Coordinates of C-alpha atoms in Angstrom, one line a residue:
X1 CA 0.0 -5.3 -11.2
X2 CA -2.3 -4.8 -14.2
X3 CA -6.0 -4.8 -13.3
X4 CA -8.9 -4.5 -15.3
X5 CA -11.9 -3.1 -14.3
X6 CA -15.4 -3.3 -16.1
X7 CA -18.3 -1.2 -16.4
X8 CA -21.7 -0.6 -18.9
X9 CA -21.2 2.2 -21.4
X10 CA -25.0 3.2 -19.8
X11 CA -24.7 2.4 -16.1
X12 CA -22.4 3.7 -13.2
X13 CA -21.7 0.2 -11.5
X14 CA -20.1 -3.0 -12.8
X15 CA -23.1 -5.5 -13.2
X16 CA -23.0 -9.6 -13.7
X17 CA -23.7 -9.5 -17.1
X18 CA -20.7 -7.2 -17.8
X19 CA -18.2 -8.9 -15.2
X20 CA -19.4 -12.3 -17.1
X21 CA -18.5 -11.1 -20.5
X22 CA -15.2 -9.4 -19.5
X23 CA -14.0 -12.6 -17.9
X24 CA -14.8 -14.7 -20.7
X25 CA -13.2 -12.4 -23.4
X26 CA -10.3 -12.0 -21.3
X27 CA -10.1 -16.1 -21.3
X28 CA -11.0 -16.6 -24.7
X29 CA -7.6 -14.2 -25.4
X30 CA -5.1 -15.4 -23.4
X31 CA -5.0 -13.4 -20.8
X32 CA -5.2 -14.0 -17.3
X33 CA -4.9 -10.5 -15.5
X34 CA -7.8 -9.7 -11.8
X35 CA -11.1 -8.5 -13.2
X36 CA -12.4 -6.0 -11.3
X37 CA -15.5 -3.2 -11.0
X38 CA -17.1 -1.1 -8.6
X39 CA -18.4 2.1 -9.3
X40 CA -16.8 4.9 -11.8
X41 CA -19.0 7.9 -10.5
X42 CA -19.0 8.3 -6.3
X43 CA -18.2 5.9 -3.9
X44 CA -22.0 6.7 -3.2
X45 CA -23.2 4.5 -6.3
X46 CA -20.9 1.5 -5.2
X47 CA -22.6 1.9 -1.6
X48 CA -26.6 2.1 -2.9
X49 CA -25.7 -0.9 -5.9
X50 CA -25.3 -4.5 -5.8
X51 CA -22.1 -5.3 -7.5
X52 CA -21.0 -9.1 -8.3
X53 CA -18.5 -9.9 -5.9
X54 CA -18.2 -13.6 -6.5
X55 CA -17.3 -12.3 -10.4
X56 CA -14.8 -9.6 -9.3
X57 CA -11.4 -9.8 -8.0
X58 CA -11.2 -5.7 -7.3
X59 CA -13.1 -3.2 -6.0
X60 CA -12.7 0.3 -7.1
X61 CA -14.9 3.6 -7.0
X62 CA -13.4 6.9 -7.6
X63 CA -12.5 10.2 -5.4
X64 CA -13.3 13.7 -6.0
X65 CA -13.4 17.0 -3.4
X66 CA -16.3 18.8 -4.9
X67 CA -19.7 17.8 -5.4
X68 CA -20.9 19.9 -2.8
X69 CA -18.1 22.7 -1.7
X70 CA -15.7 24.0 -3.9
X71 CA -13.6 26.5 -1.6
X72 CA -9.9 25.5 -0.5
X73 CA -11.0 24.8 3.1
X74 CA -13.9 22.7 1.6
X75 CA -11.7 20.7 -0.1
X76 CA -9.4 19.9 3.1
X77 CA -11.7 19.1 5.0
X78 CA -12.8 16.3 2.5
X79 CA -9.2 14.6 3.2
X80 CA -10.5 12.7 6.4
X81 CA -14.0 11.7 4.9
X82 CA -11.6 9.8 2.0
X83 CA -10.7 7.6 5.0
X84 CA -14.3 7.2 5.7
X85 CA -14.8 5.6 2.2
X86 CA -12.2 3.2 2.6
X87 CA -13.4 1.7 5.7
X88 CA -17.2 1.5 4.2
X89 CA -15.5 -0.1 1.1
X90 CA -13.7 -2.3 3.0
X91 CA -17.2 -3.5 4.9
X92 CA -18.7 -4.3 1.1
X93 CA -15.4 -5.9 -0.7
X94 CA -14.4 -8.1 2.2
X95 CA -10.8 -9.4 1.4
X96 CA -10.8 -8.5 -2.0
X97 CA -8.4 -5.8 -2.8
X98 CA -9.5 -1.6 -3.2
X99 CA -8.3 0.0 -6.3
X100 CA -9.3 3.8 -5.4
X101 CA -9.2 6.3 -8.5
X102 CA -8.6 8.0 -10.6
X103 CA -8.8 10.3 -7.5
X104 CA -9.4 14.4 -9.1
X105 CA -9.8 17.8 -8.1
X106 CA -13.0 18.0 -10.0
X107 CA -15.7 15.3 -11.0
X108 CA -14.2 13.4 -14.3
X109 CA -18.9 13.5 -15.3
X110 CA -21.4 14.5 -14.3
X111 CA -23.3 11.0 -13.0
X112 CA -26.5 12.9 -13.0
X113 CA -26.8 14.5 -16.1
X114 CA -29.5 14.5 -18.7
X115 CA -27.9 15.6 -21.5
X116 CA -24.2 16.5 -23.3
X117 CA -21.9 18.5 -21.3
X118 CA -22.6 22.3 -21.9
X119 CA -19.3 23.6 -24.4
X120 CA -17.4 26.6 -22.5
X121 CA -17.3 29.5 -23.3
X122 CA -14.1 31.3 -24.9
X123 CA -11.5 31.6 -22.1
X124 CA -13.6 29.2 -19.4
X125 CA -12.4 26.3 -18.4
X126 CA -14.2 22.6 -18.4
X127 CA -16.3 21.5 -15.6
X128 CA -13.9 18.5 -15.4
X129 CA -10.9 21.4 -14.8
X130 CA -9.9 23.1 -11.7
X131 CA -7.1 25.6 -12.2
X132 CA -5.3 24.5 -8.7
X133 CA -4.3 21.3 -10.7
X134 CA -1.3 23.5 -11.4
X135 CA -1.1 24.9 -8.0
X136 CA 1.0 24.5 -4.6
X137 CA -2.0 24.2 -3.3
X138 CA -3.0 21.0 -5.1
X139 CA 0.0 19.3 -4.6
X140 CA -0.9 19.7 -0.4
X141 CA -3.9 18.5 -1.3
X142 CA -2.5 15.3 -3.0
X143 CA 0.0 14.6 0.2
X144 CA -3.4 14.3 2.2
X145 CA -5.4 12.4 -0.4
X146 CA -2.2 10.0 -0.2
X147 CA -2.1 9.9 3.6
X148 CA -5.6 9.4 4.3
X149 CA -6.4 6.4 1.7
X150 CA -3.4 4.8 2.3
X151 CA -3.4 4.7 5.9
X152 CA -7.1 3.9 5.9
X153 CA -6.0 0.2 4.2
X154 CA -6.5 1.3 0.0
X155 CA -4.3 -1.2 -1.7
X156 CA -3.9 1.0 -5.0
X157 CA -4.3 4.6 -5.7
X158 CA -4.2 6.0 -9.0
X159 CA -3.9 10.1 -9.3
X160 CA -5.3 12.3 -12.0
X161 CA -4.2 11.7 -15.6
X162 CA -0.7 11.8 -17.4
X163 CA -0.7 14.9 -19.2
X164 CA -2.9 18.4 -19.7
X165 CA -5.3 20.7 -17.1
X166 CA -6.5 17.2 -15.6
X167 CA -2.6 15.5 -15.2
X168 CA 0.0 15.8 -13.5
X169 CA 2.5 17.8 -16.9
X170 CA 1.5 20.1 -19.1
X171 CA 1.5 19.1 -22.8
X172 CA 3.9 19.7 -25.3
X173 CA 1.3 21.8 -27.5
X174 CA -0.3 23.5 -24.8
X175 CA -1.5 26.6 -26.7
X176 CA -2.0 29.0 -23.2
X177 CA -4.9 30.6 -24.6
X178 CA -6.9 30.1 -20.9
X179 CA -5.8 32.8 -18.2
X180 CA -7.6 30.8 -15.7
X181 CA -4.9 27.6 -15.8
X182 CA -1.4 29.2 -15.3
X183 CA 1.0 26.6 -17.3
X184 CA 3.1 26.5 -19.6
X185 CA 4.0 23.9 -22.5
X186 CA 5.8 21.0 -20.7
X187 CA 5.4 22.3 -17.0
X188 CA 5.7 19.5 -14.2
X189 CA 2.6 20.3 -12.3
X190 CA 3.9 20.9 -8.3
X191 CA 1.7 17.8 -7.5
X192 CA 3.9 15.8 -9.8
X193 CA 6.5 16.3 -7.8
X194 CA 4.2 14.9 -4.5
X195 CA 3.6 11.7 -6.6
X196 CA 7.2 11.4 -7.8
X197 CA 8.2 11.7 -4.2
X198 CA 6.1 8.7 -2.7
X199 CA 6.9 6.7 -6.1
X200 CA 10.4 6.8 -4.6
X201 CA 8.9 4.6 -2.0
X202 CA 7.3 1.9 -3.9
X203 CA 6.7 -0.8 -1.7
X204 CA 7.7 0.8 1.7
X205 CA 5.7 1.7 4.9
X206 CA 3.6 4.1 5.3
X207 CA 3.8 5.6 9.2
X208 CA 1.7 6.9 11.3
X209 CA 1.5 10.8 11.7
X210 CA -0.7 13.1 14.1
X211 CA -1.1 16.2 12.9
X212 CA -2.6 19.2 15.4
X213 CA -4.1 21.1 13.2
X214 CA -5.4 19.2 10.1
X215 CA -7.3 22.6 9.0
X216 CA -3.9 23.9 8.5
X217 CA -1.0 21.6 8.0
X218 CA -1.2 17.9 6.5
X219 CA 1.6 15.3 6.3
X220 CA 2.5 11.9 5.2
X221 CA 5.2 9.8 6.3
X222 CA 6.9 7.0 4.9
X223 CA 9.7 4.3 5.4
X224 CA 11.4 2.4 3.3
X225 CA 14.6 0.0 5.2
X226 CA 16.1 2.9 6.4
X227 CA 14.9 5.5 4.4
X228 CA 12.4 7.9 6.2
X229 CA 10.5 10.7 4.2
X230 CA 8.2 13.2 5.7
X231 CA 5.8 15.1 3.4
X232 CA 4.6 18.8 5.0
X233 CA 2.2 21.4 3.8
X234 CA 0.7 24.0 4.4
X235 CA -3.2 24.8 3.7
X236 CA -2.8 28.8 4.5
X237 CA -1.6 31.7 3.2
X238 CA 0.7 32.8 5.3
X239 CA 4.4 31.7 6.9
X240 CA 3.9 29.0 9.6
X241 CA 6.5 27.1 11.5
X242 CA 4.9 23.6 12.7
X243 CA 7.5 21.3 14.5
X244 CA 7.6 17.8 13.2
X245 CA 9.0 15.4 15.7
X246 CA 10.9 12.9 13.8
X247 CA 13.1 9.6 15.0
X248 CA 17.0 9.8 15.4
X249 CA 17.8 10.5 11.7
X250 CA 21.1 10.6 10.1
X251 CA 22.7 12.5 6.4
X252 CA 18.4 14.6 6.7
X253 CA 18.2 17.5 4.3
X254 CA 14.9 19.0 3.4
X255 CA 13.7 20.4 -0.4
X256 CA 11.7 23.4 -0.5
X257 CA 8.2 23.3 -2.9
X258 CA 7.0 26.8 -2.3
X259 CA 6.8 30.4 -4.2
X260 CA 10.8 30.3 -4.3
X261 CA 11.4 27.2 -6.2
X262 CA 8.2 26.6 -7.7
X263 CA 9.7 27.8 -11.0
X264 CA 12.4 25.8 -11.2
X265 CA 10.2 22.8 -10.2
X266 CA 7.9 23.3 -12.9
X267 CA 10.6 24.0 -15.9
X268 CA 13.1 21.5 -14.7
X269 CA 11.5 18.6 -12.8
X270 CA 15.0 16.3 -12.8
X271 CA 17.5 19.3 -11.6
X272 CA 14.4 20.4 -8.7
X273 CA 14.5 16.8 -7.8
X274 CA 17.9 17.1 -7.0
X275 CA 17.8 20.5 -5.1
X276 CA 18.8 20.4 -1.4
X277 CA 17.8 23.4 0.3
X278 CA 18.8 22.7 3.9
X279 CA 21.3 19.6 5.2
X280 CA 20.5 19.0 8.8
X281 CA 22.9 16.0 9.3
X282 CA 22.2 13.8 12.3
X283 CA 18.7 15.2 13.8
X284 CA 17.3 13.4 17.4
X285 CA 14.1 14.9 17.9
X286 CA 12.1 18.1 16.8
X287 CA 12.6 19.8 13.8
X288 CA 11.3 23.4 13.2
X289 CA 10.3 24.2 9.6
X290 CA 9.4 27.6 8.0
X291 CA 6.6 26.5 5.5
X292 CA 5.3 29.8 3.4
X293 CA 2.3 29.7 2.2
X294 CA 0.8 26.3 0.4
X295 CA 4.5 25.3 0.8
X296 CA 5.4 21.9 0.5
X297 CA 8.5 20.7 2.6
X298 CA 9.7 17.2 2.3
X299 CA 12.5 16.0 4.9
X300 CA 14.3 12.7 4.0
X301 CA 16.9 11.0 5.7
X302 CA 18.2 7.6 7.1
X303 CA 17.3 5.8 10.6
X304 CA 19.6 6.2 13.2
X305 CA 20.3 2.9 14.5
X306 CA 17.7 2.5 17.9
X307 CA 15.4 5.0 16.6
X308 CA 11.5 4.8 16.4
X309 CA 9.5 5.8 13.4
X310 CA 8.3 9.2 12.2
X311 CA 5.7 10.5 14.9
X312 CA 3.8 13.6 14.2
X313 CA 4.4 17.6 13.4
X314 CA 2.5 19.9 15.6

């Protein structure tokens, strides 16, 4: 569905004025596509502003981990106050649908400066940039952004950018000159490969999951007729075996995203998207997994006819 949404060049929320001249452009051309606004900084601006709802068929604010932490377990435990902003959300737009993103490791701005960005210094990185865009442990990161919006009602999420330290594949002309970003020209980023896998289930269900220890492991199930996929990864940095307790599943396999394959997934994104790394045919209840660290296991499969949905790994 294409959206737009509308903002002032000098303001952080979508105002009438703005929302008025958008819609009346966007007639005066031809097009008839949902306006929309919200805030492009925090969901905190959208929350403090009055935003024209009657003018706006979207609401959308954006996501990031780090305004105020900026360590790994910071960053987790961030995943369940995304669910937080989707309910309040939901209390401002009503009915109207939430368009959350782009959702990024780092702030896109700084919403509170007073000036021009400070340049980097040779061989530092951009504000904007974190160097575990490139990581394992960004792509776990990505499969609890993903659960925790989408189960908390966001209708649309939209991830990072296409290409470079903020996307989700290195460019082309990368010229490696930063030792802080480990890439290489071309390189599908491991969190590409989290996106690619839910894009595979466009339009499906996502499931309910309990996870024990949320610190630690995060997952993300979804359904799609009888196609179940389960998402798993690991936060820590060492070898941990959760058991994921899964319905009556027939032809399941599971594809390793860890140290081992994390090569091949980055050089050659269509041939890792075809690897199979363990077939565990018909399956009726728990599965153990050995996730090393910041792995990424995903278990696909098909429902066994009488089975119940994906429940939760421990």
């Amino acid at each position: 569905v294409t959206r737009v949404l509308v903002f002032p060049r000098s303001q952080l929320v979508t105002t009438e004025p703005v929302a008025t001249r958008a819609r009346e452009a966007l007639r005066g051309a031809g097009l008839d596509v949902p306006i929309g606004g919200g805030s492009r900084a925090y969901f905190t601006e959208l929350n403090r502003a009055t935003v024209p709802l009657g003018l706006m068929d979207v609401v959308g604010y954006t996501v990031n981990p780090q305004v105020h932490a900026f360590d790994n377990a910071s960053l987790v435990e961030t995943l369940e106050a995304q669910a937080v902003t989707v309910c309040s959300a939901r209390a401002i737009a009503g009915e109207k649908p939430l368009a959350i993103g782009p959702v990024t490791l780092c702030p896109r701005f700084n919403p509170n400066a007073t000036g021009p960005e400070p340049t980097p210094a040779p061989g530092e990185l951009p504000s904007s940039v974190d160097p575990r865009q490139s990581s394992l442990f960004g792509a776990g990161w990505t499969v609890g952004s993903v659960r925790h919006l989408a189960t908390a009602g966001a209708n649309s999420l939209t991830y990072f950018e296409t290409t470079g330290w903020r996307g989700v594949v290195e460019r082309s002309d990368h010229p490696l000159r930063v030792s802080a970003f480990h890439s290489w020209p071309e390189m599908f980023f491991p969190l590409y490969h989290v996106l690619a896998d839910v894009a595979e289930f466009a339009g499906g269900e996502v499931l309910s999951v309990e996870v024990a220890d949320p610190l630690a492991i995060e997952a993300l199930a979804l359904r799609s007729d009888d196609r179940v996929m389960v998402l798993v990864a690991s936060f820590v940095d060492r070898t941990t075996t959760p058991t994921v307790a899964l319905p009556r599943l027939d032809a399941a396999r599971v594809r390793l995203l860890d140290e081992t394959t994390a090569g091949q997934a980055g050089a050659d994104g269509d041939a890792f998207r075809r690897r199979v790394d363990r077939e565990l045919g018909a399956v009726d209840g728990p599965v153990t997994l050995d996730l090393r660290p910041f792995a990424v296991e995903r278990i696909d499969g098909t429902i066994a006819r009488g089975s119940g949905y994906a429940e939760a790994p421990e």
